[in-house]
XYZ file of C-alpha atoms in Angstrom:
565
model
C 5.930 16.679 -21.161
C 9.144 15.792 -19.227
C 11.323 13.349 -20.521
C 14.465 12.885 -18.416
C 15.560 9.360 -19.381
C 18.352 9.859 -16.214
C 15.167 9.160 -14.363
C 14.273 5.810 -15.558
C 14.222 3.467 -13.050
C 13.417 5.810 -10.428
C 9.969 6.933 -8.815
C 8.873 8.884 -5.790
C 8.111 6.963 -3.129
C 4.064 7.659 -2.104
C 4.503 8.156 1.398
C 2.353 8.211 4.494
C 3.939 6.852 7.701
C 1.026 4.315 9.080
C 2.059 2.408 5.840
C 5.924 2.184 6.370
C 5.598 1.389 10.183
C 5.474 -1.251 12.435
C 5.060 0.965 15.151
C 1.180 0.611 16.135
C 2.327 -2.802 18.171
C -0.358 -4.663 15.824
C 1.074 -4.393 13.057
C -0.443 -5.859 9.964
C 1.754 -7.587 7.032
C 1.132 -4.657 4.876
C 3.086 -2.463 7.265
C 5.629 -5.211 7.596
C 6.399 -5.015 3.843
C 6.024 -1.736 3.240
C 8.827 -0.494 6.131
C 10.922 -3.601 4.412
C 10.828 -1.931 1.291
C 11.539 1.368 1.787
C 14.452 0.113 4.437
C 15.199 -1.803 1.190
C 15.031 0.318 -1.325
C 17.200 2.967 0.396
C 19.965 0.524 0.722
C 19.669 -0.883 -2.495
C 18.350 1.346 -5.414
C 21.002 2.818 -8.127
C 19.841 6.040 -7.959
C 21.508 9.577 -7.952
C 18.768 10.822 -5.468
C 15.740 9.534 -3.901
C 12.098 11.437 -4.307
C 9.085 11.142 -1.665
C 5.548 12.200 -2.464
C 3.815 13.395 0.799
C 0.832 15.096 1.852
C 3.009 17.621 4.254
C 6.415 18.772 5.285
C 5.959 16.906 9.069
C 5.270 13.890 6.639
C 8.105 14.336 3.849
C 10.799 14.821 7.158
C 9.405 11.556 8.645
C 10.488 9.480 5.116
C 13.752 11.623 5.785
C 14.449 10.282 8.770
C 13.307 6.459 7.866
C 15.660 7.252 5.053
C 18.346 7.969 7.641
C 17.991 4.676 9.456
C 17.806 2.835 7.193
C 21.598 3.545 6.698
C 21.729 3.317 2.799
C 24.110 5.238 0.544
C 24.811 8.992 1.187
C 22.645 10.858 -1.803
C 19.791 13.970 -1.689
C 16.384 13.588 -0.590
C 13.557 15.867 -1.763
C 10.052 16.446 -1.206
C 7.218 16.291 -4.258
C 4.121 17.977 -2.496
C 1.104 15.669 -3.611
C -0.413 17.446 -6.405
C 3.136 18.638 -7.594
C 2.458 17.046 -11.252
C 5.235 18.628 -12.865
C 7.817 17.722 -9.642
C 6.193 13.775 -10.064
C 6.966 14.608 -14.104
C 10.726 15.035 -13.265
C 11.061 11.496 -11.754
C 9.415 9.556 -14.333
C 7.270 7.474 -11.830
C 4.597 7.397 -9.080
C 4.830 4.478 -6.695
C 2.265 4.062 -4.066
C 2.054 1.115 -1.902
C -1.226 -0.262 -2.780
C -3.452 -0.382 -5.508
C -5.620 2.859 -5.456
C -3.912 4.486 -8.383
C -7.439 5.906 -9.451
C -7.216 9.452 -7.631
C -2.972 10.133 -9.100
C -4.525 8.888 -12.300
C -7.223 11.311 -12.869
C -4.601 14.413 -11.323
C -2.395 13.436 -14.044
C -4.995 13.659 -16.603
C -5.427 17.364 -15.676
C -1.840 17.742 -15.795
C -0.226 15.777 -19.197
C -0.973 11.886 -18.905
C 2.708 11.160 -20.537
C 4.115 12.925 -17.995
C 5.180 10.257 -15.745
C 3.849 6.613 -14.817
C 2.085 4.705 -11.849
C 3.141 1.937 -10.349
C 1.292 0.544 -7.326
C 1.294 -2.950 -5.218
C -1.450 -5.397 -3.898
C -1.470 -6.935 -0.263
C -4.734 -8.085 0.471
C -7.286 -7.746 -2.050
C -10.331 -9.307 -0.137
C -11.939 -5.354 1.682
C -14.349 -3.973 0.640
C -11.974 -0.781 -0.001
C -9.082 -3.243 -2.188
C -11.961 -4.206 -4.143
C -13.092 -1.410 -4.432
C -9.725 0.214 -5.983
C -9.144 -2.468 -8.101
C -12.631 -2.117 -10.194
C -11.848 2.027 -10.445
C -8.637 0.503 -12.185
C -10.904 0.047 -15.261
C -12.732 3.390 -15.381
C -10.050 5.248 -14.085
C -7.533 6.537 -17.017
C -4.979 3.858 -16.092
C -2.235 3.478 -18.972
C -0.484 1.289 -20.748
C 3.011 2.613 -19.428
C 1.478 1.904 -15.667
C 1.340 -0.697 -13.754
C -0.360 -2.886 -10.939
C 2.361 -4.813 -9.424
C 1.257 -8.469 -7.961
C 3.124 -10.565 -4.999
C 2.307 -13.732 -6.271
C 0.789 -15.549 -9.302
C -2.377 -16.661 -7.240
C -2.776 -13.255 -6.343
C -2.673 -11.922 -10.066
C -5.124 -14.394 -10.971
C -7.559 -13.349 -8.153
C -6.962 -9.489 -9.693
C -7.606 -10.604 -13.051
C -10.713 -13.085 -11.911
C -12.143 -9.092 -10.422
C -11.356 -7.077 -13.156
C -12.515 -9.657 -15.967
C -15.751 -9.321 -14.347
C -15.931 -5.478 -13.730
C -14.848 -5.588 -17.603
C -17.481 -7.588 -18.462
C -20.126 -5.656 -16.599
C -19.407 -2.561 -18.064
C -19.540 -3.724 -21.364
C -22.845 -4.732 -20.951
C -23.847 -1.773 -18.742
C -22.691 0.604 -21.431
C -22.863 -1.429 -24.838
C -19.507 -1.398 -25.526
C -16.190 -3.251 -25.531
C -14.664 -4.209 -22.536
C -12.158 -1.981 -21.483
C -8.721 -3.467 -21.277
C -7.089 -4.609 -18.387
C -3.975 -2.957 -16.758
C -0.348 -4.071 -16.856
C 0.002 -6.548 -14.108
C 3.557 -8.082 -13.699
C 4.198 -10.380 -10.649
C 7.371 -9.390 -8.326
C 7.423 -10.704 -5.072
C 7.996 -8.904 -1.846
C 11.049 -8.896 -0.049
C 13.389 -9.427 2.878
C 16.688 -8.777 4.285
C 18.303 -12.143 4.458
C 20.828 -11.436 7.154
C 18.760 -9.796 9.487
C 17.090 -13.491 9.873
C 20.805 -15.447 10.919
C 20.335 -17.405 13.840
C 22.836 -16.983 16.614
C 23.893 -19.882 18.694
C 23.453 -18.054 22.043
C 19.958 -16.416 21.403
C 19.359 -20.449 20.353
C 20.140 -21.509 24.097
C 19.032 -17.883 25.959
C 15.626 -18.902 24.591
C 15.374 -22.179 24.703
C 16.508 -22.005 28.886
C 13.628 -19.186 29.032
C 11.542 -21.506 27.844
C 12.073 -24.869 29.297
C 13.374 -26.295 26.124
C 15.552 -29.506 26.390
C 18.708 -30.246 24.212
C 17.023 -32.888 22.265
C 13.805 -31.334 22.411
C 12.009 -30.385 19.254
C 10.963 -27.378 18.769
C 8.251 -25.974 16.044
C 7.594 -22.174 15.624
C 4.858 -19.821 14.529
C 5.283 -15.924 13.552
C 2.982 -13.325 12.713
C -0.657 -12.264 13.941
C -1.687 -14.666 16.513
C -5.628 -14.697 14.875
C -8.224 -17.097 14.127
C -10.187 -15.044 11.672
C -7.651 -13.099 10.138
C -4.453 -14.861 9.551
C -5.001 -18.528 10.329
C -7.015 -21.259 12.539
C -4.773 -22.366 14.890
C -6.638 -25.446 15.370
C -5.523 -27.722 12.637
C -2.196 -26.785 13.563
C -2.710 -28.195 16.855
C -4.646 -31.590 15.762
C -1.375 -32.194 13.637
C 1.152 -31.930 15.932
C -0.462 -33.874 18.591
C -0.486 -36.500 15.836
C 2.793 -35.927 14.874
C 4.189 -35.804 19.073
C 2.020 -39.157 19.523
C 4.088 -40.997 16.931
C 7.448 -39.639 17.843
C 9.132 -40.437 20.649
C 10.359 -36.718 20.799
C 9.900 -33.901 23.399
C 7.591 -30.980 20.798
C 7.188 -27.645 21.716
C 5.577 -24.935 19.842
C 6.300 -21.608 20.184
C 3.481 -18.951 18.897
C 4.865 -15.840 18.418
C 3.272 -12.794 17.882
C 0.450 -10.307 18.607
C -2.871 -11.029 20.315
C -5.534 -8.448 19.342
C -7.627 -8.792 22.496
C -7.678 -10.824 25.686
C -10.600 -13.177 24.362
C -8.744 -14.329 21.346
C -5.494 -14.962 23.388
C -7.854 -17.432 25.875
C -9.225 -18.855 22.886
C -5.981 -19.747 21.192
C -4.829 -21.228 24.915
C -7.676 -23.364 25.215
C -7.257 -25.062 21.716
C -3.616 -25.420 22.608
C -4.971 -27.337 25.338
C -8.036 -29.235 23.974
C -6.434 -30.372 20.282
C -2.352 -30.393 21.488
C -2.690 -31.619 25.219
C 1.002 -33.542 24.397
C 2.623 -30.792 22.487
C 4.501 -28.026 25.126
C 2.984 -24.537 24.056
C 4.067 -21.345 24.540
C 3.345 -17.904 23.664
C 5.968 -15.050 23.380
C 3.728 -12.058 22.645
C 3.901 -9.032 22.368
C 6.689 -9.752 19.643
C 8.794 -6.641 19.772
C 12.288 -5.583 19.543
C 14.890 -8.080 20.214
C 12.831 -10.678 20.616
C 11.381 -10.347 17.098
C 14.851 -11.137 15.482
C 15.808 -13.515 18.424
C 13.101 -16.203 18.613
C 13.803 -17.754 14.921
C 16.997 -19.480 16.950
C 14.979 -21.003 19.131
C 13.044 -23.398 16.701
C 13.981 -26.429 14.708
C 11.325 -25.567 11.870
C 8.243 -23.020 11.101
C 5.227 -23.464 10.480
C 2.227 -21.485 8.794
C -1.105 -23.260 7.773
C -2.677 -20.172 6.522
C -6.489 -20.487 5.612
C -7.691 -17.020 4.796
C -8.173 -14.918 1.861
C -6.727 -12.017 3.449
C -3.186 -13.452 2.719
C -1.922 -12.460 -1.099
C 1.797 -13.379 0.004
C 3.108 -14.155 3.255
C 5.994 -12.509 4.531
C 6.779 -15.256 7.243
C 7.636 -18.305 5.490
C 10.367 -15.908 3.459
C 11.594 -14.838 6.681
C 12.008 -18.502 8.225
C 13.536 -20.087 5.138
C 15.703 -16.918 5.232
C 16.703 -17.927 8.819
C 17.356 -21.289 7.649
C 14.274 -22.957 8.958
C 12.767 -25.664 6.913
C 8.833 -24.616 6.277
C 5.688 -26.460 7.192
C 3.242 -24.178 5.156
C 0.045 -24.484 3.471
C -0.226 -25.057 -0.295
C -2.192 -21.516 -0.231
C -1.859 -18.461 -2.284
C 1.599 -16.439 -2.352
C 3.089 -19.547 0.270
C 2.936 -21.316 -3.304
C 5.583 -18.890 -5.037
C 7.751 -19.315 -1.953
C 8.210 -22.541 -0.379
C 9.262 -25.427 -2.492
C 7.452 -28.940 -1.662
C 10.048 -31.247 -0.658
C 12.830 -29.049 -1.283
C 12.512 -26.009 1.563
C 10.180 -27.633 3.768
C 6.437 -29.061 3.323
C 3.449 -27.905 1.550
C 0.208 -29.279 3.127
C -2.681 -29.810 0.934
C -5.662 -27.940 1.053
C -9.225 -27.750 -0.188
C -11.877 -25.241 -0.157
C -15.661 -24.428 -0.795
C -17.163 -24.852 -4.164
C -16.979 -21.459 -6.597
C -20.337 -19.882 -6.550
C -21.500 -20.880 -2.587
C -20.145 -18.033 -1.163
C -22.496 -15.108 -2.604
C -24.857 -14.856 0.713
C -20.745 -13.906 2.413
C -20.087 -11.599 -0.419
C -23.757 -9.664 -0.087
C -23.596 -9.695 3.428
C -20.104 -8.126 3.145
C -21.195 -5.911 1.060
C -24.476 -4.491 2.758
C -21.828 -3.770 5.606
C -24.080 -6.535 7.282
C -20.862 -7.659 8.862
C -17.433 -6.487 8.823
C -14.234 -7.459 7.040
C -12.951 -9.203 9.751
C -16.174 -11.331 10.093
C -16.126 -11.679 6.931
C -13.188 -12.942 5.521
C -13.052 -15.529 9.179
C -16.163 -16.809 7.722
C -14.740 -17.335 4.782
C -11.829 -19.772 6.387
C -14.064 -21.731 8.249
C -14.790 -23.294 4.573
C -10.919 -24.014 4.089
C -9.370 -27.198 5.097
C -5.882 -28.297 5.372
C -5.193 -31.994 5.127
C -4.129 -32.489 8.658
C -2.906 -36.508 8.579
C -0.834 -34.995 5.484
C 0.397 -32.184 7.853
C 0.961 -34.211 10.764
C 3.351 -36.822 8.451
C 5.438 -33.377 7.676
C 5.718 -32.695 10.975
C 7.052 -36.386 11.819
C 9.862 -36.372 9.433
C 11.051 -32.576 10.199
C 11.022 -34.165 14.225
C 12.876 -37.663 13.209
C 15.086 -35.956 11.007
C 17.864 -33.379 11.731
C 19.653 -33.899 8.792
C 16.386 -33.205 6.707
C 16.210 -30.237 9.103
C 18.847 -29.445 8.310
C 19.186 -29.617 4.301
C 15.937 -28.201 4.135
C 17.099 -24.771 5.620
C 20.174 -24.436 4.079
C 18.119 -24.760 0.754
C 15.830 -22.207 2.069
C 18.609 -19.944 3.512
C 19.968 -20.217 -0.078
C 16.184 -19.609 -1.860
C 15.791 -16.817 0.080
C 19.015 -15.044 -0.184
C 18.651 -15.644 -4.092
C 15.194 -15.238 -4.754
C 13.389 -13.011 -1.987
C 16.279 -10.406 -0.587
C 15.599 -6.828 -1.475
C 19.380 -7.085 -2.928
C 17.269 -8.660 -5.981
C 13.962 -7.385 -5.352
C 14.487 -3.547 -5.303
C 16.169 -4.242 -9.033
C 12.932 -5.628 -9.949
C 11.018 -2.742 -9.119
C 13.665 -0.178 -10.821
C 13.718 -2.817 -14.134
C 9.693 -2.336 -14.131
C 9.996 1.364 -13.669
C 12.572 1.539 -16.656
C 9.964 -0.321 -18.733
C 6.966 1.612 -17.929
C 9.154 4.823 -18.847
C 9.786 2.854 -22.076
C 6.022 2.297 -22.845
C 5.704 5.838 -22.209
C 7.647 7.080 -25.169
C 6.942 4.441 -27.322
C 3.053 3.929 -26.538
C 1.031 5.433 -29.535
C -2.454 4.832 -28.020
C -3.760 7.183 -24.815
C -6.384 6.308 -22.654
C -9.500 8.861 -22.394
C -7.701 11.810 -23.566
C -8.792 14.921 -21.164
C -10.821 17.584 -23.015
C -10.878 21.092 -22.567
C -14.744 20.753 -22.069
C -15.540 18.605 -19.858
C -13.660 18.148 -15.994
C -10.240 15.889 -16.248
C -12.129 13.913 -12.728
C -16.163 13.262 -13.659
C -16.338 11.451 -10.752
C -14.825 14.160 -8.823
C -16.005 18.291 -10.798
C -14.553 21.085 -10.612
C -17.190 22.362 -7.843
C -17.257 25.658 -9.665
C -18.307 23.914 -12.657
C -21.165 21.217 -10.788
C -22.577 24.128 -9.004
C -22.904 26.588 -11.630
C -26.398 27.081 -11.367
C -26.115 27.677 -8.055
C -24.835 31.277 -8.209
C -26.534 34.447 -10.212
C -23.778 34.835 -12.617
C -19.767 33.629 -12.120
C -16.924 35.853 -12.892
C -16.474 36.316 -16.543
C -12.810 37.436 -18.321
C -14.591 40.793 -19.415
C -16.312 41.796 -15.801
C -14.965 45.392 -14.577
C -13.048 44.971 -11.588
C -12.989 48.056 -9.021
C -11.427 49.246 -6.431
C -13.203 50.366 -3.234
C -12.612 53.209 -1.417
C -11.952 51.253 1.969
C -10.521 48.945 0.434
C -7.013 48.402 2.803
C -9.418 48.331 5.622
C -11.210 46.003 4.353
C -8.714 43.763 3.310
C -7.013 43.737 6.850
C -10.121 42.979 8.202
C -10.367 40.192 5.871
C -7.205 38.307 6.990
C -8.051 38.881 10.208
C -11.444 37.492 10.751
C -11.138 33.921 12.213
C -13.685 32.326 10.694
C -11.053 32.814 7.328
C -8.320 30.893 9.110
C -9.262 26.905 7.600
C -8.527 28.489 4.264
C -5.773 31.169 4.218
C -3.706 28.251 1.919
C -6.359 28.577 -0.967
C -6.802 32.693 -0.647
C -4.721 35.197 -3.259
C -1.540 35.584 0.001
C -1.733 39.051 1.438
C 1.212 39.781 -0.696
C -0.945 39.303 -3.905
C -4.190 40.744 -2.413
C -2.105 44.023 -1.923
C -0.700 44.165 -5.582
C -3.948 43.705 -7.245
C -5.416 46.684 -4.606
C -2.219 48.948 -6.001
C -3.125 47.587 -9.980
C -6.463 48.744 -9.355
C -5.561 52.297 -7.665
C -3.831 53.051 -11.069
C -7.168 52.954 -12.854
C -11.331 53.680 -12.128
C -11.376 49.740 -13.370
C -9.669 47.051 -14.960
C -10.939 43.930 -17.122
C -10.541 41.016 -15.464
C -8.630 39.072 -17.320
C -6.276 41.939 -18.148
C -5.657 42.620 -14.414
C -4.688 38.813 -13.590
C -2.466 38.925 -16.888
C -0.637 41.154 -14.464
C 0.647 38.584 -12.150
C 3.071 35.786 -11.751
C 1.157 32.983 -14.720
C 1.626 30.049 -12.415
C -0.619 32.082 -10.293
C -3.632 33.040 -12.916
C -6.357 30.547 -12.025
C -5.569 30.868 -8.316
C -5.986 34.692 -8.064
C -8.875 34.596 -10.664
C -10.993 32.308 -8.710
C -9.606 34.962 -5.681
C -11.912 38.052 -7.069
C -15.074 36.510 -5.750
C -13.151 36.554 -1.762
C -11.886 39.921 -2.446
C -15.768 40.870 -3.527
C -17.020 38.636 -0.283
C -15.453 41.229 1.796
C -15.801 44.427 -0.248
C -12.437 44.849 -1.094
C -13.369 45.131 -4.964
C -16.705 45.383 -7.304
C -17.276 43.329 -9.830
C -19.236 44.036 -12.544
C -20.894 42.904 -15.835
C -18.725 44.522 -18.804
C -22.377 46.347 -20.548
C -23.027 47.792 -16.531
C -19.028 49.045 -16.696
C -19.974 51.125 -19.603
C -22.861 52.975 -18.133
């Protein structure tokens, strides 16, 4: 076991790309957060180097140059291959930007389960594949020095609601206790406060684009411009017609973002125009580049009446309170953690469908009878904000500029206290130090591997499943023998095309050929002895490689009584 206490407060960074990009031009929150973090945690972890886990060198040199723009300190940057358990046992720590840790969990436990921790994240935790990862978190050999991190208290709950259940299933299922459930501290995501300042001449470039008058109000939306996924526009609408009816103000609302298709945009147009017919709307979309760090100058306050159990935390709010923008959010999951009531902006009331009548959505989901994203816009339709409550927000934030105005510089200041990576990323590196702590001190291992049965049930040795398949398997004390063609052969080998998918598994022609000179020194070697031969880190590799050298006749193998003859 490594134990570098340097380390502590370190991990490698589990890295593919499609989670630390915005790139795809639809990007979902997920892939907002996680190419805030690691722009974040570059600039902003105390660390001597910085360590990303990756499936490939293309992949390890695309976190290098993230790493590069992101412009933190000058320090080395190295590549853990995934699988690497003893380069993942140097760090101390395993981050992965979700919360499957079930797969890194059961590779440690073939490695040394003290040798380093897990630490992963929750965004959404309403698929069928979040659910999914979050039950394995109970049979999987999670520890007590790892962790699940959550983004917001009602998120945690909604964890521990899943995995109290799972826990009590299994119990019953198998007679025993329930297992218990994993370490799950609550750290909220993060944002970089200045890149949010509002600038006085993107304020009146924007506002000219857009037909905005001096003493015009303006209200803006960010983020995915959906229905089903993020939030129905509608009662959004209904209150600020109510609010624009009372007030003797000019409203606008800008909705800016990305439409998925052409039929939700018209949709989202025509209950601008059925439920708003007073309110000015427009829609900047696609939101991309400049515009994306422009268009919070252009508003007088945000607004976000989420409805959907997708959302765990909501990036948006953070970002408009960070831009000084009072907030007009629903009192909804993570916007709870964020947005003060009174203080930062508004929380609007809202009320949903009874516990226990949603089972037909949760079967149907489950049968793959409908989708995710018909299933969790189902869901919202039973989710209602108090609009007159919303609309009497709205009214004050247009009649007041002062309020306006207090209200986002006491968001400004949350955010910059509470929700920059300046004292997020600590978070995360306190955590990791902790876990490391737990890891020494912990006197109590989960499922200890044994040496006779496979560290993964769920997941064999194939070898081992299959071992009926075969007449006999290679044995320690089988003769190995050279044949007489056997350079031939072994060319040929290497050469045939159909060997080409898995050259990466096979003994390297450099071994192949050592073991063929081994064997030319003798009529035959045990097989065990010959392998004993050869570099140790490479034993079970070039054991296992015996059977491809017999597939092509390079070598015999046979039993040790038949060697005797």
């Amino acid at each position: 076991m490594v134990d570098d206490r340097a380390q502590d407060g370190n991990a490698a960074i589990h890295y593919w790309p499609q989670d630390f990009s915005t790139d795809s031009g639809k990007p979902m929150g997920r892939h907002a957060a996680g190419e805030g973090f690691l722009t974040g945690f570059v600039r902003h972890a105390r660390a001597e180097a910085l360590y990303c886990h990756a499936i490939s060198q293309n992949h390890a040199e695309s976190f290098f140059c993230q790493v590069e723009v992101a412009d933190g300190p000058k320090r080395p940057v190295h590549w853990v291959p995934m699988g690497g358990a003893e380069g993942l046992a140097a760090v101390g720590c395993l981050f992965t930007p979700g919360p499957n840790l079930r797969n890194f969990a059961f590779m440690r436990r073939a490695f040394d389960q003290r040798g380093f921790s897990l630490c992963g994240i929750i965004h959404t935790i309403a698929s069928a594949q979040a659910m999914d990862a979050l039950a394995s978190l109970l049979v999987a050999p999670i520890q007590p020095w790892d962790a699940l991190i959550c983004t917001s208290n009602a998120g945690r709950a909604a964890v521990e609601r899943q995995l109290q259940a799972v826990g009590d299933y299994l119990a019953e299922r198998t007679g025993g206790r329930p297992p218990a459930l994993p370490y799950l501290p609550t750290i909220p995501l993060g944002v970089d406060s200045a890149a949010f300042t509002r600038d006085p001449r993107h304020r009146a470039a924007w506002r000219a684009r857009l037909g905005i008058g001096e003493g015009d109000v303006a209200a803006l939306f960010v983020g995915r411009l959906s229905a089903h996924a993020k939030a129905n526009p509608d009662p959004m609408y209904l209150a600020l017609e109510r609010a624009a009816r009372r007030s003797g103000r000019k409203l606008h609302l800008i909705q800016a973002g990305w439409f998925y298709n052409a039929a939700i945009e018209k949709a989202f147009r025509a209950g601008a125009a059925a439920f708003a017919p007073s309110v000015v709307t427009h829609f900047v979309t696609p939101l991309e580049g400049a515009a994306h760090r422009e268009i919070w100058s252009a508003a007088d306050f945000f607004v976000s009446l989420s409805d959907n159990i997708q959302e765990t935390f909501g990036l948006t709010p953070v970002e408009a309170m960070a831009a000084g923008l009072p907030a007009v959010v629903s009192d909804w999951n993570g916007y709870r953690d964020t947005v003060r009531d009174g203080i930062d902006g508004f929380r609007i009331p809202t009320i949903a469908a009874s516990p226990g009548t949603g089972g037909d959505l949760a079967l149907r989901h489950a049968l793959e009878l409908d989708r995710y994203d018909l299933y969790i816009g189902q869901a919202s339709q039973f989710v209602a904000i108090d609009v007159e409550a919303c609309a009497d927000a709205f009214l004050r934030l247009i009649e007041d500029a002062e309020l306006r105005a207090r209200m986002g510089e006491s968001g400004r200041r949350r955010a910059r206290e509470m929700f920059d990576w300046a004292t997020i990323v600590p978070a995360y590196q306190a955590l990791w130090g902790e876990l490391a702590e737990r890891r020494r001190a912990s006197g109590v291992e989960i499922a200890p591997p044994r040496a006779d049965a496979p560290a993964d049930p769920w997941r064999p040795d194939p070898f081992l499943h299959f071992a009926g398949y075969a007449s006999r398997a290679i044995a320690p004390d089988m003769s190995v023998r050279i044949a007489p063609d056997a350079a031939a052969a072994l060319a040929a080998a290497y050469a045939s095309p159909v060997n080409s998918y898995a050259l990466k598994m096979l003994p390297t022609p450099a071994e192949a050929e050592e073991l063929c000179r081994l064997l030319a020194e003798a009529p035959a070697w045990r097989a065990a002895d010959l392998i004993l031969r050869m570099p140790a880190a490479r034993h079970p590799f070039l054991f296992r490689g015996l059977a491809w050298l017999a597939k092509y006749g390079v070598v015999s193998l046979h039993e040790a009584h038949e060697a005797e003859r």
